[in-house]
CSV table of C-alpha atoms in Angstrom, one decimal:
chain,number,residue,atom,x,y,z
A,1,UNK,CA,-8.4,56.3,175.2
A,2,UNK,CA,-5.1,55.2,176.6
A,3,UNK,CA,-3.1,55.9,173.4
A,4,UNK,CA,-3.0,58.9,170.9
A,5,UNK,CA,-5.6,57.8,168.8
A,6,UNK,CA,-2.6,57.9,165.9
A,7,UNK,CA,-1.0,54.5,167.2
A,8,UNK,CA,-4.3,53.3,168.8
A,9,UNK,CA,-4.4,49.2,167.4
A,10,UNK,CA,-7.9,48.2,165.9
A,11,UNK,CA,-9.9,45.2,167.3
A,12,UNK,CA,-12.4,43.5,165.9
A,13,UNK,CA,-15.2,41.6,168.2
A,14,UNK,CA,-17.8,39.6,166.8
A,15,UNK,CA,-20.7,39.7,168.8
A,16,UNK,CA,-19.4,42.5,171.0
A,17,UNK,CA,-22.6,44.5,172.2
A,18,UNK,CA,-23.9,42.0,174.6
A,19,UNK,CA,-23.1,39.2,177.2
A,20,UNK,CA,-19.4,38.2,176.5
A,21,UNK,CA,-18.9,40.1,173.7
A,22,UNK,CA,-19.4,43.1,175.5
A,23,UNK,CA,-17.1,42.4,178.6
A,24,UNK,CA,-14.7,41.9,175.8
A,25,UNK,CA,-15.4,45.3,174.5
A,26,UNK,CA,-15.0,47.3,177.7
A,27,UNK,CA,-11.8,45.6,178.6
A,28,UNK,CA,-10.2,46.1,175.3
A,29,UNK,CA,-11.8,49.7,175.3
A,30,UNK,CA,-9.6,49.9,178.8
A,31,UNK,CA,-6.4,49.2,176.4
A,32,UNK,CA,-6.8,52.0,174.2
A,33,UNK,CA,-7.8,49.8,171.6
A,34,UNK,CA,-10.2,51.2,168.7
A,35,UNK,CA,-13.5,49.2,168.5
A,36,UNK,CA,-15.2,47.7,165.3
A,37,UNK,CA,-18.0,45.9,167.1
A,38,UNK,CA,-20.2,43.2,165.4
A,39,UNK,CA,-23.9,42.3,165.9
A,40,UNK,CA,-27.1,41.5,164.5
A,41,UNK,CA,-29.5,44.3,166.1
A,42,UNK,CA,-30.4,47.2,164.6
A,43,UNK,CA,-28.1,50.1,165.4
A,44,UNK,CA,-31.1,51.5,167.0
A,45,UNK,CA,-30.8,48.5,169.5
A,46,UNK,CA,-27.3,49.3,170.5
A,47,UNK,CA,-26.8,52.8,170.5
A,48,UNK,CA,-26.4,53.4,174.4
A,49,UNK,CA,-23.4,50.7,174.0
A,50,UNK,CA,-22.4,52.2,171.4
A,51,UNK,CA,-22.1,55.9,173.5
A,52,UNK,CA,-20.8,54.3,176.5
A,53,UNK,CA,-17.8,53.0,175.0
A,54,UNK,CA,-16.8,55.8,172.4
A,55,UNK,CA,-19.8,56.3,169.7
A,56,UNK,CA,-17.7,58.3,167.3
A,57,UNK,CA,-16.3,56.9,164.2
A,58,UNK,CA,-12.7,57.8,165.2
A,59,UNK,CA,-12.9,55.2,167.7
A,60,UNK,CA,-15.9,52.9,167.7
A,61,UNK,CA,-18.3,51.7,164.5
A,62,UNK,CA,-21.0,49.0,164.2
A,63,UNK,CA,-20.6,46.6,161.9
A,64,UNK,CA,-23.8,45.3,161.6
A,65,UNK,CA,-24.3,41.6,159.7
A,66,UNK,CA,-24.5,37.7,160.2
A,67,UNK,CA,-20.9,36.5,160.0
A,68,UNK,CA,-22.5,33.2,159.1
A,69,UNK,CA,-22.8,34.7,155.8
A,70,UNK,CA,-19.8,35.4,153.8
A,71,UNK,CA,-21.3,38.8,151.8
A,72,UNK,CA,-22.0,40.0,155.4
A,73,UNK,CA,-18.5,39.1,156.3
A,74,UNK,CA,-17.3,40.8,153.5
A,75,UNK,CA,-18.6,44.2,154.4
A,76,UNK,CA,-17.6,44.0,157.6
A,77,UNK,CA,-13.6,43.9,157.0
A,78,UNK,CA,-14.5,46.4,154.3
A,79,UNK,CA,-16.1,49.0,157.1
A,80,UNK,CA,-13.0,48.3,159.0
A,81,UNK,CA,-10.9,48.8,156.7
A,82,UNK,CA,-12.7,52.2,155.3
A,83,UNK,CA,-12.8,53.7,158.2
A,84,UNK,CA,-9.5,52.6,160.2
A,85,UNK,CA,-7.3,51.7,157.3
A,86,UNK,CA,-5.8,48.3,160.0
A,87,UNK,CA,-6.8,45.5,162.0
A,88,UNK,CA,-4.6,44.6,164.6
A,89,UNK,CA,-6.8,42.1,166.5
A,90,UNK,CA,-9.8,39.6,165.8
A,91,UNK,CA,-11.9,38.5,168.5
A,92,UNK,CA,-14.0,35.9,167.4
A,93,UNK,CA,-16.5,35.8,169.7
A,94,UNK,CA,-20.2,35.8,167.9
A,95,UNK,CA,-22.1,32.3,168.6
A,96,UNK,CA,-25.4,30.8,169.1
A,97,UNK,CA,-26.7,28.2,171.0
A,98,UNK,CA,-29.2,25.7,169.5
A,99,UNK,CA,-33.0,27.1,169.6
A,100,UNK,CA,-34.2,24.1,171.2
A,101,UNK,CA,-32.1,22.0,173.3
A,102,UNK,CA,-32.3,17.9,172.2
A,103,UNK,CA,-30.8,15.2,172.0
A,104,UNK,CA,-28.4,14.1,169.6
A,105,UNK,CA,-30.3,11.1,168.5
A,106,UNK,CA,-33.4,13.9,167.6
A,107,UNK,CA,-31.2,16.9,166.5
A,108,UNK,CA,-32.0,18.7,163.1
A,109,UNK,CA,-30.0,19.1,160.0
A,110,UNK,CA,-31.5,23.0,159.9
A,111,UNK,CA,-30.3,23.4,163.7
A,112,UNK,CA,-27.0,21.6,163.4
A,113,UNK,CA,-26.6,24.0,160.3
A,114,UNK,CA,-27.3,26.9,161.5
A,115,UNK,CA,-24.9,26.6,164.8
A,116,UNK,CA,-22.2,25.4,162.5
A,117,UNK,CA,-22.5,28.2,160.2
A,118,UNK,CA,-22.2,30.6,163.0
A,119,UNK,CA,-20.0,29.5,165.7
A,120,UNK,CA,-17.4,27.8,163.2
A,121,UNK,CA,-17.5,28.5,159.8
A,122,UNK,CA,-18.3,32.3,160.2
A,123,UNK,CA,-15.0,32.5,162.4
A,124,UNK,CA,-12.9,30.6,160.5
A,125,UNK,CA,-13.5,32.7,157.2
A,126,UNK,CA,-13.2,36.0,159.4
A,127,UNK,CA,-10.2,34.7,161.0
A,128,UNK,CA,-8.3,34.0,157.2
A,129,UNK,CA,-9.8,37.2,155.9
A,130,UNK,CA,-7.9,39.2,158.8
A,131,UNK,CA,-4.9,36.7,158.6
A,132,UNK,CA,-4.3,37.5,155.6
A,133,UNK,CA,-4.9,41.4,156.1
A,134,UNK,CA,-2.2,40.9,159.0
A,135,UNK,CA,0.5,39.2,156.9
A,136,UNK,CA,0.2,41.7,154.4
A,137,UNK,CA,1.0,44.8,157.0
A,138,UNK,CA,3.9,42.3,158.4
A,139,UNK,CA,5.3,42.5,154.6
A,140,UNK,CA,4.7,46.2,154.8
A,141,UNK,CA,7.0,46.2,157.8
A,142,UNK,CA,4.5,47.3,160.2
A,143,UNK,CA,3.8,43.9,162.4
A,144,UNK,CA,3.5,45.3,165.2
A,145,UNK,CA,0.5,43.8,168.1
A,146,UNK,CA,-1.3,41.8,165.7
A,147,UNK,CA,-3.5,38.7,167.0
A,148,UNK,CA,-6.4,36.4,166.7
A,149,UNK,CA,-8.2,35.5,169.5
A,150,UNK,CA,-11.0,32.6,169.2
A,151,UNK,CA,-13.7,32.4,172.0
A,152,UNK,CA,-14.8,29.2,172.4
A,153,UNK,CA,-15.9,26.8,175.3
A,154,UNK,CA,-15.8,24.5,177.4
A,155,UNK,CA,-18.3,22.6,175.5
A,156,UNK,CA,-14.9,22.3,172.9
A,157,UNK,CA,-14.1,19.2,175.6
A,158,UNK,CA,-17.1,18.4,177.9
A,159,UNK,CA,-19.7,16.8,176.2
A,160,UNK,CA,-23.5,17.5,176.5
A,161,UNK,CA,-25.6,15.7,175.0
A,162,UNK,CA,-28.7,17.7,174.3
A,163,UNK,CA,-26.2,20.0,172.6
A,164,UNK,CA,-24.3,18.3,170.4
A,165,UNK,CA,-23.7,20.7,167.4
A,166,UNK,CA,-22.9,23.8,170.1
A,167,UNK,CA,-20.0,21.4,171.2
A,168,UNK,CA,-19.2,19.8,168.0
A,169,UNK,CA,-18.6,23.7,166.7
A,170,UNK,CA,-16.7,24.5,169.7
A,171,UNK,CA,-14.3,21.6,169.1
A,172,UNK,CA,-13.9,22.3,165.6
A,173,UNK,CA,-13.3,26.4,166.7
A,174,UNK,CA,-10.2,25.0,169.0
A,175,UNK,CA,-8.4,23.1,165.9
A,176,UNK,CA,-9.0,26.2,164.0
A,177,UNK,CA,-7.1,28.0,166.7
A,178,UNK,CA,-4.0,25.4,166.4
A,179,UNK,CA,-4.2,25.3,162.4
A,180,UNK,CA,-4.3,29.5,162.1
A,181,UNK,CA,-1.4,29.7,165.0
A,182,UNK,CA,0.3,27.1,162.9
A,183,UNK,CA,0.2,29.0,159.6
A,184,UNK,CA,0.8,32.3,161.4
A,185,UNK,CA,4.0,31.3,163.1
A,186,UNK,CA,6.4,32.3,160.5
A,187,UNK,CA,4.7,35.9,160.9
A,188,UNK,CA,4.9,36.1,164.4
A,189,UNK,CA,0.8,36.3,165.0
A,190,UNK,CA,-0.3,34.7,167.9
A,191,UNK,CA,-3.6,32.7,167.6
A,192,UNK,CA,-5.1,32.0,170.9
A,193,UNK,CA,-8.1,30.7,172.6
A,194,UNK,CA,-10.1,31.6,175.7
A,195,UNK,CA,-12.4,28.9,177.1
A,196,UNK,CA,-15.3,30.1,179.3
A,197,UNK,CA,-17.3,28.2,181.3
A,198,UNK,CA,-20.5,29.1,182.8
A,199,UNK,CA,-20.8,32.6,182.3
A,200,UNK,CA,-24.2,34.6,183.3
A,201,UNK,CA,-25.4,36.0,180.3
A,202,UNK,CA,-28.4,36.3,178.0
A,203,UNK,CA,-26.8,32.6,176.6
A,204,UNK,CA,-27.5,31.5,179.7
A,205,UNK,CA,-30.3,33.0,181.3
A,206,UNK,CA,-32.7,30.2,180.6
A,207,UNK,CA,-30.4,27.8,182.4
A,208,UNK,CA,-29.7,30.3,185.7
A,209,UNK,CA,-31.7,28.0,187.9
A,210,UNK,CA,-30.0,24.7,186.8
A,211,UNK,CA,-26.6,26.0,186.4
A,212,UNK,CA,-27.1,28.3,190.0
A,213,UNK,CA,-28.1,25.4,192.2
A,214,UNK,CA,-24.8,23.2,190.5
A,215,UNK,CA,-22.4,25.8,191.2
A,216,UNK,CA,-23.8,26.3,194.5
A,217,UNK,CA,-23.6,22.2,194.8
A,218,UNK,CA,-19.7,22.6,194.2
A,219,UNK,CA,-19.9,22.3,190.2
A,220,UNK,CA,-16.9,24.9,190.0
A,221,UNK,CA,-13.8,25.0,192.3
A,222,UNK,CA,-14.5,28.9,192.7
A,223,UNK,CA,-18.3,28.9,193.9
A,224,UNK,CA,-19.7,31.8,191.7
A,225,UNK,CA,-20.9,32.6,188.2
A,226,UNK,CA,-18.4,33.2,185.8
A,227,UNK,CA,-18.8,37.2,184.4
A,228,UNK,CA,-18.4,38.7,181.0
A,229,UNK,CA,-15.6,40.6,182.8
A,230,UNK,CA,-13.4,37.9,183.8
A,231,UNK,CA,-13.4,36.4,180.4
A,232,UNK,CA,-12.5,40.4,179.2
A,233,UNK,CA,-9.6,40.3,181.5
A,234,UNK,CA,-7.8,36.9,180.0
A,235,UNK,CA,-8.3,39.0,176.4
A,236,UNK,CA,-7.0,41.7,177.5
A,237,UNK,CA,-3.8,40.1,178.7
A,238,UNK,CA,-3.5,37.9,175.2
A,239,UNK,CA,-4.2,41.2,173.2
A,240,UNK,CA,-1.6,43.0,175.6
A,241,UNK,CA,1.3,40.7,174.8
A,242,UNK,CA,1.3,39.1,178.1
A,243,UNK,CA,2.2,35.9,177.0
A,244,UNK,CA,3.7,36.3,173.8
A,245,UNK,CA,5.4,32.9,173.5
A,246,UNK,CA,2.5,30.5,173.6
A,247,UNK,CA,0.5,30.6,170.6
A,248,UNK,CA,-2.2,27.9,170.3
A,249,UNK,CA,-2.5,27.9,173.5
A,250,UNK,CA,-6.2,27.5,176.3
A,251,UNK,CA,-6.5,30.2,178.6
A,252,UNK,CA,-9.7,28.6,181.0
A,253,UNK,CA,-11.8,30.6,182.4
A,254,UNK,CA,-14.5,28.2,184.0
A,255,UNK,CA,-13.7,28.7,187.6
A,256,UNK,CA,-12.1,25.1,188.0
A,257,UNK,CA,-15.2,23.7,186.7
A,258,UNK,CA,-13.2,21.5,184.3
A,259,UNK,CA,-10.1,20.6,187.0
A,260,UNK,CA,-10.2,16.8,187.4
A,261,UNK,CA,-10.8,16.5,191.3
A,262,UNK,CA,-11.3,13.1,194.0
């Protein structure tokens, strides 16, 4: 750790043992930052993550559970709390992508449902849960580094069609990072959001072929693959301070893919 573990902040990342989550994880690791990590495996599952970046409770747990559901959500601020006694950052990174990709004029109730629950309605009860854990350590006089940081998409503005309720709960997580910045300001907590584009992960791996040959056709003004990494490194700066007068605010990370080019 970068810090004495004394005046090390606390992060909290949803979905932070795998794919994005994880690049998240490592970069904020590289800050000194204390990790609660969130997922749905077993702990069994995750245990070499879990020893790579720390593995003891005075600097990494597992909070297992669905943040879809709010009892799951529950215990995990409680864990955090128990064991760290702060939170000074909320990544809200956990999501899904539809089971079965179709088209909005054949998409389920059960599958828009389920994305919804997940991608927006699970972060925006964890992001007023920690909000309000935030403001009360600002009235303690200790408001020191605390942020909320919402990882959506760039599904939040490009439309796919055979997809809808992925983007539809990506738009909705971009208002919630306007309305929580808005109701923040008076505390000074920044609310931002990071907007990836195509990023190789597990999300993604049954789309390499169509999404490689795209890229290679010029889909992206920077001709690779975005990484968990580079989406770790725009956190980083946010959680950092870097830009500390632009709450609400998009930080892209889609390699140009969504610049508007003749």
């Amino acid at each position: 750790m970068s810090k004495s573990m004394a005046a090390a902040p606390v992060a909290l990342i949803t979905g932070g043992t795998r794919g994005i989550g994880l690049g998240i994880a490592r970069a904020l690791s590289g800050e000194g930052y204390r990790l609660a990590l969130n997922g749905l495996r077993p702990v069994g599952a995750v245990r070499d993550i879990l020893g790579e970046l720390g593995g003891q409770e005075k600097d990494l747990i597992y909070c297992r559970g669905d943040i879809g559901c709010a009892a799951d959500r529950k215990d995990i601020i409680e864990a955090v709390m128990r064991v760290y006694g702060d939170l000074h950052l909320l990544v809200n990174n956990a999501g899904v992508a539809p089971k079965m990709r179709l088209d909005i004029l054949e998409t389920s109730e059960e599958s828009f449902e389920r994305v919804i629950k997940t991608n927006l309605q699970g972060a925006f009860f964890l992001s007023q849960a920690a909000a309000n854990l935030m403001i009360r350590n600002c009235r303690e006089g200790n408001p020191e580094g605390r942020s909320i940081i919402n990882i959506s998409s760039i599904s939040a503005t490009v439309a796919s069609a055979h997809r809808g309720e992925y983007c539809i709960a990506k738009a909705g997580l971009s208002m919630t990072t306007q309305l929580f910045a808005t109701r923040l300001g008076e505390y000074d907590i920044p609310v931002y959001e990071v907007r990836p584009g195509i990023i190789k992960t597990d999300m993604t791996a049954g789309v390499a072929e169509k999404y490689g040959r795209l890229i290679a056709e010029g889909l992206c003004v920077q001709s690779r693959w975005g990484l968990p990494e580079d989406v770790g490194s725009a956190v980083a700066a946010l959680a950092r301070g870097d830009f500390p007068y632009s709450t609400g605010q998009v930080i892209m990370v889609d390699g140009g893919l969504t610049l508007r080019r003749l």
